Amino acid sequence: MASRRGTARLTLAGAALALLPALFLAGPATAQSTGSGILLPGAGFEPVCTPDDPALAELSGLAMVGGKTYGIGDSGTDDSVVVLDGDCAVTGTVPVPVDPYDIEDMGVGADGRLWLADTGDNQRIRTTVALIDLDPTSGDGELHRLTYPDGPHDAEALLVQRDGVPLIVTKEVLVANGIYRPAGGASLDGLASPGPTALERVGELRLGPTTTPGGPVPVGGSTLVTGGAVSADGTVAALRTYTDVYLFSAPDGDLARALTTTTPVRVALPNQPQGEAIAFTPDGDLLAGSESAGGPLPPLQVLPGAVDLARDESWSGGSVSLSASVGESAASDPSEASDQAAADDAAAQWSTSVLLGGALVAGLATFGLVLRRSRSRRH
């Protein structure tokens, strides 16, 4: 691959501008399914620690392997995976074995290898995307190119099923988020290097809108899928937006089925500037991180007992605490959660044109702050 080039590329604001005609061509407002899941009153994230290394200013992916926490930034800061200790201090780096285009997430294979999702494509111009496998101990790895069956997509969420089949969930504006896997259900071990391997679309889902604050785009950001994670035993999948986390229970390990046929539980995230990273701990907690969006580095947050929250359909709320952590759980008051749910129902009645209008206005306001570097060539 070619070296990086410092030319700017459009981000979320650009996507809103590209869809400007839809703002005027949209039909009358119609009621839509909220897709906001079941809000859990009393469940909330708590701060763990705050990174101070500039390498994490664009944190886009998190993973935990062998008791270590790994993080990576996206385009422009994705040449190395960083190793974090329990205080969010960087204790080492593992170079990415190829020059990536835009890494947006990380998954973990059954053998403990990291799988980097080089799937970012804000301008939707890439002819291929890629997964990159990386041995965090030796640094060895290979490139595995992938092709969509229906044209370019931007994607920031990778889920690795316990049978080794990777799922890519796209990040779409206005339309449903697509779920893709290698054609025929090939596992990670079956991906050609350098490829490409064809992908197939196996489903779609919509998340939100909700009124949870956070992210660069009010309301509209609550519908954009920005990260994914899978529990250690492969029975719970998490997808996040800029504002909320959705937990899907899949006792049989079929995450694609769970994403498309079950109702997830939802937990509001703390107000993060541009949250894109999540990862399960071996104990079933869920870590969440955010880019700094030009400000100070935000803390990593943890949702204690996330796996149990997804599995226990009769969970009725109550306090959630994390030893040696400080902070109050979000939506700890059930009446607040009820008010939040009512507000989300109201948000769901917004027409497509109104939702896009909010995204467009916010995108224009933040456009100058979120330009990122591109590369001279693509996978």
Short mmCIF file of C-alpha atoms in Angstrom, two decimals:
data_model
loop_
_atom_site.label_atom_id
_atom_site.label_comp_id
_atom_site.label_asym_id
_atom_site.label_seq_id
_atom_site.Cartn_x
_atom_site.Cartn_y
_atom_site.Cartn_z
CA MET A 1 0.00 0.00 0.00
CA ALA A 2 1.05 3.56 -0.52
CA SER A 3 2.05 5.94 2.26
CA ARG A 4 -0.34 8.39 3.82
CA ARG A 5 -1.28 11.72 2.31
CA GLY A 6 -2.39 14.75 4.27
CA THR A 7 -5.42 15.61 2.17
CA ALA A 8 -8.67 16.10 4.09
CA ARG A 9 -11.68 13.85 3.75
CA LEU A 10 -15.32 14.37 4.64
CA THR A 11 -16.64 12.99 7.88
CA LEU A 12 -20.17 12.71 9.21
CA ALA A 13 -20.89 16.26 8.20
CA GLY A 14 -19.92 15.42 4.65
CA ALA A 15 -22.29 12.48 4.62
CA ALA A 16 -25.12 14.78 5.66
CA LEU A 17 -24.21 17.23 2.90
CA ALA A 18 -24.06 14.43 0.34
CA LEU A 19 -27.63 13.49 1.27
CA LEU A 20 -28.92 17.06 1.08
CA PRO A 21 -31.36 16.29 -1.76
CA ALA A 22 -33.17 13.83 0.48
CA LEU A 23 -33.92 16.66 2.88
CA PHE A 24 -36.15 18.23 0.29
CA LEU A 25 -37.45 15.11 -1.44
CA ALA A 26 -38.57 13.28 1.72
CA GLY A 27 -42.28 12.49 1.86
CA PRO A 28 -44.75 13.25 4.62
CA ALA A 29 -43.84 12.28 8.17
CA THR A 30 -44.85 8.74 9.10
CA ALA A 31 -44.65 6.85 12.37
CA GLN A 32 -41.68 4.52 12.53
CA SER A 33 -40.51 1.82 14.91
CA THR A 34 -38.28 3.47 17.47
CA GLY A 35 -35.63 0.75 17.44
CA SER A 36 -34.60 2.09 20.83
CA GLY A 37 -34.70 -1.24 22.66
CA ILE A 38 -35.69 -1.73 26.28
CA LEU A 39 -34.20 0.99 28.44
CA LEU A 40 -32.82 -0.45 31.70
CA PRO A 41 -33.56 1.88 34.64
CA GLY A 42 -30.75 1.97 37.15
CA ALA A 43 -28.03 0.63 34.87
CA GLY A 44 -25.26 3.04 34.06
CA PHE A 45 -21.62 3.50 33.14
CA GLU A 46 -18.99 4.62 35.61
CA PRO A 47 -15.55 6.18 34.97
CA VAL A 48 -12.54 3.88 35.23
CA CYS A 49 -9.53 5.99 34.26
CA THR A 50 -8.54 8.75 31.87
CA PRO A 51 -5.92 8.25 29.14
CA ASP A 52 -3.25 10.91 28.74
CA ASP A 53 -1.44 9.66 25.63
CA PRO A 54 -2.14 11.63 22.41
CA ALA A 55 -2.19 8.32 20.54
CA LEU A 56 -5.68 7.80 21.97
CA ALA A 57 -7.09 11.16 20.89
CA GLU A 58 -8.98 9.38 18.08
CA LEU A 59 -9.75 6.16 19.95
CA SER A 60 -11.91 4.04 17.70
CA GLY A 61 -11.43 0.42 18.80
CA LEU A 62 -10.93 -1.46 22.07
CA ALA A 63 -10.27 -5.13 22.84
CA MET A 64 -9.20 -7.23 25.83
CA VAL A 65 -6.96 -10.29 25.36
CA GLY A 66 -5.00 -12.23 27.96
CA GLY A 67 -5.60 -9.69 30.70
CA LYS A 68 -4.40 -6.78 28.55
CA THR A 69 -6.40 -3.92 27.10
CA TYR A 70 -5.67 -2.83 23.54
CA GLY A 71 -6.76 0.35 21.82
CA ILE A 72 -6.38 1.90 18.37
CA GLY A 73 -7.27 5.19 16.74
CA ASP A 74 -8.78 5.64 13.31
CA SER A 75 -7.40 7.12 10.09
CA GLY A 76 -4.15 8.97 10.70
CA THR A 77 -3.50 7.37 14.11
CA ASP A 78 -4.02 3.71 13.22
CA ASP A 79 -0.47 2.61 12.44
CA SER A 80 -0.04 0.97 15.88
CA VAL A 81 -2.16 -0.74 18.51
CA VAL A 82 -1.48 0.59 22.00
CA VAL A 83 -1.39 -1.51 25.18
CA LEU A 84 -3.07 0.01 28.24
CA ASP A 85 -2.72 -0.82 31.92
CA GLY A 86 -5.46 -0.50 34.55
CA ASP A 87 -4.77 3.21 34.92
CA CYS A 88 -5.13 3.91 31.17
CA ALA A 89 -1.38 4.43 30.83
CA VAL A 90 0.20 3.24 27.59
CA THR A 91 2.70 0.48 28.39
CA GLY A 92 3.57 -0.57 24.87
CA THR A 93 2.66 -0.52 21.19
CA VAL A 94 2.24 -3.19 18.51
CA PRO A 95 2.77 -1.91 14.94
CA VAL A 96 0.02 -2.73 12.45
CA PRO A 97 1.69 -5.10 9.92
CA VAL A 98 0.27 -3.27 6.86
CA ASP A 99 -0.45 0.37 6.11
CA PRO A 100 -4.20 0.70 6.78
CA TYR A 101 -6.72 3.08 5.25
CA ASP A 102 -9.08 3.70 8.19
CA ILE A 103 -9.30 1.23 11.08
CA GLU A 104 -12.57 1.67 12.96
CA ASP A 105 -12.93 -1.31 15.32
CA MET A 106 -11.24 -4.40 16.77
CA GLY A 107 -12.39 -7.95 17.41
CA VAL A 108 -10.77 -11.00 18.97
CA GLY A 109 -10.43 -14.44 17.40
CA ALA A 110 -10.66 -17.74 19.26
CA ASP A 111 -6.85 -18.01 19.24
CA GLY A 112 -6.39 -14.59 20.85
CA ARG A 113 -5.37 -12.79 17.67
CA LEU A 114 -6.64 -9.26 17.21
CA TRP A 115 -8.70 -8.54 14.11
CA LEU A 116 -8.60 -4.91 13.00
CA ALA A 117 -11.57 -3.65 11.01
CA ASP A 118 -10.13 -1.46 8.27
CA THR A 119 -13.66 -0.61 7.11
CA GLY A 120 -13.96 3.15 7.44
CA ASP A 121 -15.14 4.88 4.27
CA ASN A 122 -16.81 8.20 5.03
CA GLN A 123 -16.82 9.22 1.38
CA ARG A 124 -18.03 5.78 0.28
CA ILE A 125 -15.46 5.44 -2.48
CA ARG A 126 -13.50 2.31 -1.56
CA THR A 127 -13.66 -0.67 -3.89
CA THR A 128 -12.51 -2.96 -1.07
CA VAL A 129 -12.34 -2.87 2.71
CA ALA A 130 -10.26 -5.20 4.86
CA LEU A 131 -9.73 -7.14 8.04
CA ILE A 132 -6.17 -7.30 9.35
CA ASP A 133 -5.17 -10.09 11.71
CA LEU A 134 -2.52 -9.27 14.28
CA ASP A 135 -0.71 -11.44 16.82
CA PRO A 136 -0.34 -9.06 19.78
CA THR A 137 2.70 -10.95 21.03
CA SER A 138 4.80 -11.37 17.89
CA GLY A 139 3.34 -8.54 15.80
CA ASP A 140 2.81 -10.88 12.85
CA GLY A 141 -0.27 -10.41 10.71
CA GLU A 142 -1.84 -10.37 7.28
CA LEU A 143 -4.25 -8.32 5.19
CA HIS A 144 -7.59 -9.80 4.10
CA ARG A 145 -9.46 -7.66 1.57
CA LEU A 146 -13.26 -7.82 1.37
CA THR A 147 -15.82 -6.63 -1.19
CA TYR A 148 -19.44 -5.63 -0.58
CA PRO A 149 -22.07 -7.05 -2.94
CA ASP A 150 -23.92 -3.73 -3.27
CA GLY A 151 -21.34 -0.97 -3.45
CA PRO A 152 -19.29 0.97 -0.88
CA HIS A 153 -20.35 1.39 2.75
CA ASP A 154 -18.90 3.09 5.79
CA ALA A 155 -18.65 0.66 8.72
CA GLU A 156 -17.34 1.03 12.28
CA ALA A 157 -18.53 -2.16 13.99
CA LEU A 158 -17.00 -5.65 13.86
CA LEU A 159 -18.50 -8.64 15.67
CA VAL A 160 -16.68 -11.99 15.69
CA GLN A 161 -19.07 -14.87 16.37
CA ARG A 162 -17.85 -17.80 18.47
CA ASP A 163 -17.85 -19.97 15.33
CA GLY A 164 -15.26 -17.57 13.89
CA VAL A 165 -17.57 -15.89 11.36
CA PRO A 166 -17.04 -12.10 11.32
CA LEU A 167 -19.99 -9.73 10.99
CA ILE A 168 -19.57 -6.16 9.76
CA VAL A 169 -22.33 -3.71 10.68
CA THR A 170 -22.41 -0.60 8.53
CA LYS A 171 -22.94 2.98 9.65
CA GLU A 172 -25.74 4.42 7.55
CA VAL A 173 -27.54 7.75 7.40
CA LEU A 174 -31.33 7.51 6.91
CA VAL A 175 -31.38 3.88 5.73
CA ALA A 176 -31.08 0.68 7.78
CA ASN A 177 -27.62 -0.43 8.89
CA GLY A 178 -26.53 -3.48 6.91
CA ILE A 179 -25.12 -6.70 8.41
CA TYR A 180 -22.53 -8.46 6.24
CA ARG A 181 -20.46 -11.63 6.54
CA PRO A 182 -18.06 -13.48 4.21
CA ALA A 183 -20.04 -15.29 1.51
CA GLY A 184 -21.20 -18.73 2.58
CA GLY A 185 -20.44 -17.99 6.22
CA ALA A 186 -16.68 -18.39 5.90
CA SER A 187 -14.79 -18.01 9.17
CA LEU A 188 -11.77 -15.83 9.83
CA ASP A 189 -9.49 -18.78 9.09
CA GLY A 190 -11.06 -19.07 5.64
CA LEU A 191 -10.35 -15.50 4.52
CA ALA A 192 -7.95 -15.22 1.61
CA SER A 193 -4.84 -13.07 1.93
CA PRO A 194 -4.66 -10.57 0.41
CA GLY A 195 -8.00 -11.53 -1.17
CA PRO A 196 -10.51 -10.15 -1.86
CA THR A 197 -13.22 -12.30 -0.29
CA ALA A 198 -16.79 -11.49 -1.26
CA LEU A 199 -19.22 -10.43 1.46
CA GLU A 200 -22.93 -11.18 1.57
CA ARG A 201 -25.70 -9.20 3.25
CA VAL A 202 -27.46 -11.30 5.90
CA GLY A 203 -29.71 -8.70 7.51
CA GLU A 204 -30.23 -5.14 8.63
CA LEU A 205 -31.21 -3.22 11.72
CA ARG A 206 -32.16 0.26 12.86
CA LEU A 207 -31.19 1.74 16.22
CA GLY A 208 -32.81 4.77 17.81
CA PRO A 209 -33.51 7.58 17.60
CA THR A 210 -33.23 8.43 21.29
CA THR A 211 -32.87 11.71 23.13
CA THR A 212 -29.74 10.64 25.04
CA PRO A 213 -27.22 13.49 24.74
CA GLY A 214 -23.78 12.98 23.26
CA GLY A 215 -21.73 12.89 20.10
CA PRO A 216 -21.26 15.39 17.28
CA VAL A 217 -24.81 15.17 15.86
CA PRO A 218 -27.85 15.80 18.12
CA VAL A 219 -30.55 13.08 17.86
CA GLY A 220 -29.22 11.86 14.50
CA GLY A 221 -26.09 10.54 16.20
CA SER A 222 -28.26 8.17 18.23
CA THR A 223 -29.01 6.19 15.05
CA LEU A 224 -25.43 5.74 13.79
CA VAL A 225 -23.63 2.49 14.67
CA THR A 226 -20.09 3.42 15.76
CA GLY A 227 -18.72 0.28 17.41
CA GLY A 228 -19.32 -3.34 18.36
CA ALA A 229 -18.14 -6.00 20.79
CA VAL A 230 -18.81 -9.66 21.66
CA SER A 231 -18.67 -11.26 25.12
CA ALA A 232 -15.93 -13.78 25.88
CA ASP A 233 -18.31 -16.74 25.52
CA GLY A 234 -19.87 -15.37 22.33
CA THR A 235 -23.43 -15.21 23.65
CA VAL A 236 -23.90 -11.44 23.94
CA ALA A 237 -23.26 -8.79 21.30
CA ALA A 238 -23.04 -5.08 21.96
CA LEU A 239 -23.54 -2.33 19.41
CA ARG A 240 -23.12 1.30 20.27
CA THR A 241 -24.14 4.61 18.78
CA TYR A 242 -22.75 7.98 19.78
CA THR A 243 -25.22 7.99 22.67
CA ASP A 244 -26.36 4.50 23.71
CA VAL A 245 -25.29 0.86 23.99
CA TYR A 246 -27.56 -1.97 22.82
CA LEU A 247 -27.07 -5.49 24.23
CA PHE A 248 -28.31 -8.51 22.26
CA SER A 249 -28.56 -11.94 23.88
CA ALA A 250 -27.66 -14.91 21.65
CA PRO A 251 -27.51 -18.09 23.76
CA ASP A 252 -26.81 -20.18 20.63
CA GLY A 253 -24.01 -17.86 19.48
CA ASP A 254 -25.88 -16.81 16.32
CA LEU A 255 -25.33 -13.08 16.54
CA ALA A 256 -26.72 -12.34 13.09
CA ARG A 257 -30.04 -13.88 14.10
CA ALA A 258 -30.05 -12.05 17.43
CA LEU A 259 -29.41 -8.68 15.74
CA THR A 260 -32.27 -9.14 13.32
CA THR A 261 -34.96 -10.96 15.33
CA THR A 262 -34.63 -9.97 19.01
CA THR A 263 -35.27 -6.80 20.99
CA PRO A 264 -32.10 -5.54 22.68
CA VAL A 265 -31.77 -3.92 26.06
CA ARG A 266 -30.39 -0.40 26.01
CA VAL A 267 -28.19 1.55 28.41
CA ALA A 268 -27.56 5.27 27.96
CA LEU A 269 -23.90 6.20 27.63
CA PRO A 270 -22.37 9.18 29.42
CA ASN A 271 -22.21 12.28 27.27
CA GLN A 272 -19.11 11.58 25.16
CA PRO A 273 -17.70 13.93 22.51
CA GLN A 274 -17.42 11.25 19.80
CA GLY A 275 -17.77 7.77 21.28
CA GLU A 276 -16.87 4.87 18.98
CA ALA A 277 -15.11 2.18 21.05
CA ILE A 278 -16.48 -0.66 23.21
CA ALA A 279 -15.10 -3.97 24.47
CA PHE A 280 -16.20 -6.67 26.89
CA THR A 281 -13.97 -7.66 29.79
CA PRO A 282 -13.49 -11.38 30.55
CA ASP A 283 -15.84 -10.93 33.54
CA GLY A 284 -18.70 -9.60 31.40
CA ASP A 285 -18.38 -5.87 32.05
CA LEU A 286 -18.40 -3.49 29.09
CA LEU A 287 -15.77 -0.79 28.50
CA ALA A 288 -16.58 2.28 26.43
CA GLY A 289 -14.24 4.95 25.09
CA SER A 290 -14.42 8.08 22.99
CA GLU A 291 -12.38 10.27 20.72
CA SER A 292 -11.47 13.65 22.16
CA ALA A 293 -12.96 15.62 19.21
CA GLY A 294 -10.36 18.31 19.73
CA GLY A 295 -10.87 18.60 23.50
CA PRO A 296 -9.31 16.84 26.49
CA LEU A 297 -9.13 13.06 26.42
CA PRO A 298 -12.34 11.66 27.94
CA PRO A 299 -12.25 8.83 30.50
CA LEU A 300 -12.86 5.19 29.74
CA GLN A 301 -16.20 4.12 31.21
CA VAL A 302 -17.41 0.71 32.39
CA LEU A 303 -20.87 -0.86 32.54
CA PRO A 304 -20.65 -3.50 35.29
CA GLY A 305 -22.39 -6.79 34.61
CA ALA A 306 -23.31 -5.97 31.01
CA VAL A 307 -23.54 -9.65 29.99
CA ASP A 308 -25.93 -10.40 32.85
CA LEU A 309 -28.05 -7.38 31.95
CA ALA A 310 -28.51 -8.75 28.44
CA ARG A 311 -29.34 -12.27 29.59
CA ASP A 312 -31.68 -11.48 32.46
CA GLU A 313 -34.97 -10.48 30.87
CA SER A 314 -36.55 -10.07 34.32
CA TRP A 315 -33.92 -7.61 35.53
CA SER A 316 -35.81 -4.93 37.43
CA GLY A 317 -33.24 -2.24 38.03
CA GLY A 318 -31.47 -1.28 41.20
CA SER A 319 -28.07 0.17 41.97
CA VAL A 320 -25.00 -0.79 39.98
CA SER A 321 -21.59 -0.05 41.44
CA LEU A 322 -17.96 -0.69 40.58
CA SER A 323 -15.36 -1.13 43.29
CA ALA A 324 -12.86 1.72 43.52
CA SER A 325 -14.82 3.83 41.01
CA VAL A 326 -16.37 7.22 41.47
CA GLY A 327 -19.50 8.58 39.87
CA GLU A 328 -23.22 8.11 39.70
CA SER A 329 -24.95 5.66 37.40
CA ALA A 330 -26.86 7.18 34.51
CA ALA A 331 -30.63 7.00 34.79
CA SER A 332 -30.41 5.69 38.37
CA ASP A 333 -33.86 7.03 39.14
CA PRO A 334 -36.62 4.84 37.58
CA SER A 335 -38.81 7.91 37.07
CA GLU A 336 -35.99 9.50 35.07
CA ALA A 337 -35.76 6.35 32.97
CA SER A 338 -39.52 6.47 32.37
CA ASP A 339 -39.27 10.08 31.28
CA GLN A 340 -36.37 9.15 29.00
CA ALA A 341 -38.38 6.35 27.37
CA ALA A 342 -41.32 8.69 26.78
CA ALA A 343 -39.01 11.23 25.18
CA ASP A 344 -37.53 8.53 22.97
CA ASP A 345 -40.99 7.52 21.81
CA ALA A 346 -41.62 11.12 20.85
CA ALA A 347 -38.30 11.31 19.03
CA ALA A 348 -39.25 8.26 16.99
CA GLN A 349 -42.17 10.16 15.45
CA TRP A 350 -39.85 12.61 13.79
CA SER A 351 -39.93 12.45 10.03
CA THR A 352 -36.89 11.47 8.02
CA SER A 353 -36.50 15.01 6.76
CA VAL A 354 -36.46 16.52 10.26
CA LEU A 355 -33.88 13.99 11.45
CA LEU A 356 -31.65 14.70 8.49
CA GLY A 357 -32.08 18.41 8.99
CA GLY A 358 -30.72 18.12 12.53
CA ALA A 359 -27.79 16.08 11.31
CA LEU A 360 -27.09 18.58 8.55
CA VAL A 361 -27.11 21.62 10.81
CA ALA A 362 -24.92 19.96 13.43
CA GLY A 363 -22.62 18.63 10.74
CA LEU A 364 -22.09 22.06 9.26
CA ALA A 365 -21.37 23.47 12.72
CA THR A 366 -18.70 20.86 13.44
CA PHE A 367 -17.37 20.29 9.93
CA GLY A 368 -14.21 22.31 10.47
CA LEU A 369 -13.40 20.41 13.65
CA VAL A 370 -13.67 16.87 12.37
CA LEU A 371 -11.77 16.82 9.07
CA ARG A 372 -9.41 13.88 8.94
CA ARG A 373 -6.56 12.80 6.77
CA SER A 374 -7.01 10.52 3.81
CA ARG A 375 -4.63 8.18 2.02
CA SER A 376 -3.38 8.44 -1.53
CA ARG A 377 -4.44 4.89 -2.34
CA ARG A 378 -6.94 2.39 -0.94
CA HIS A 379 -7.09 -1.34 -0.35
#
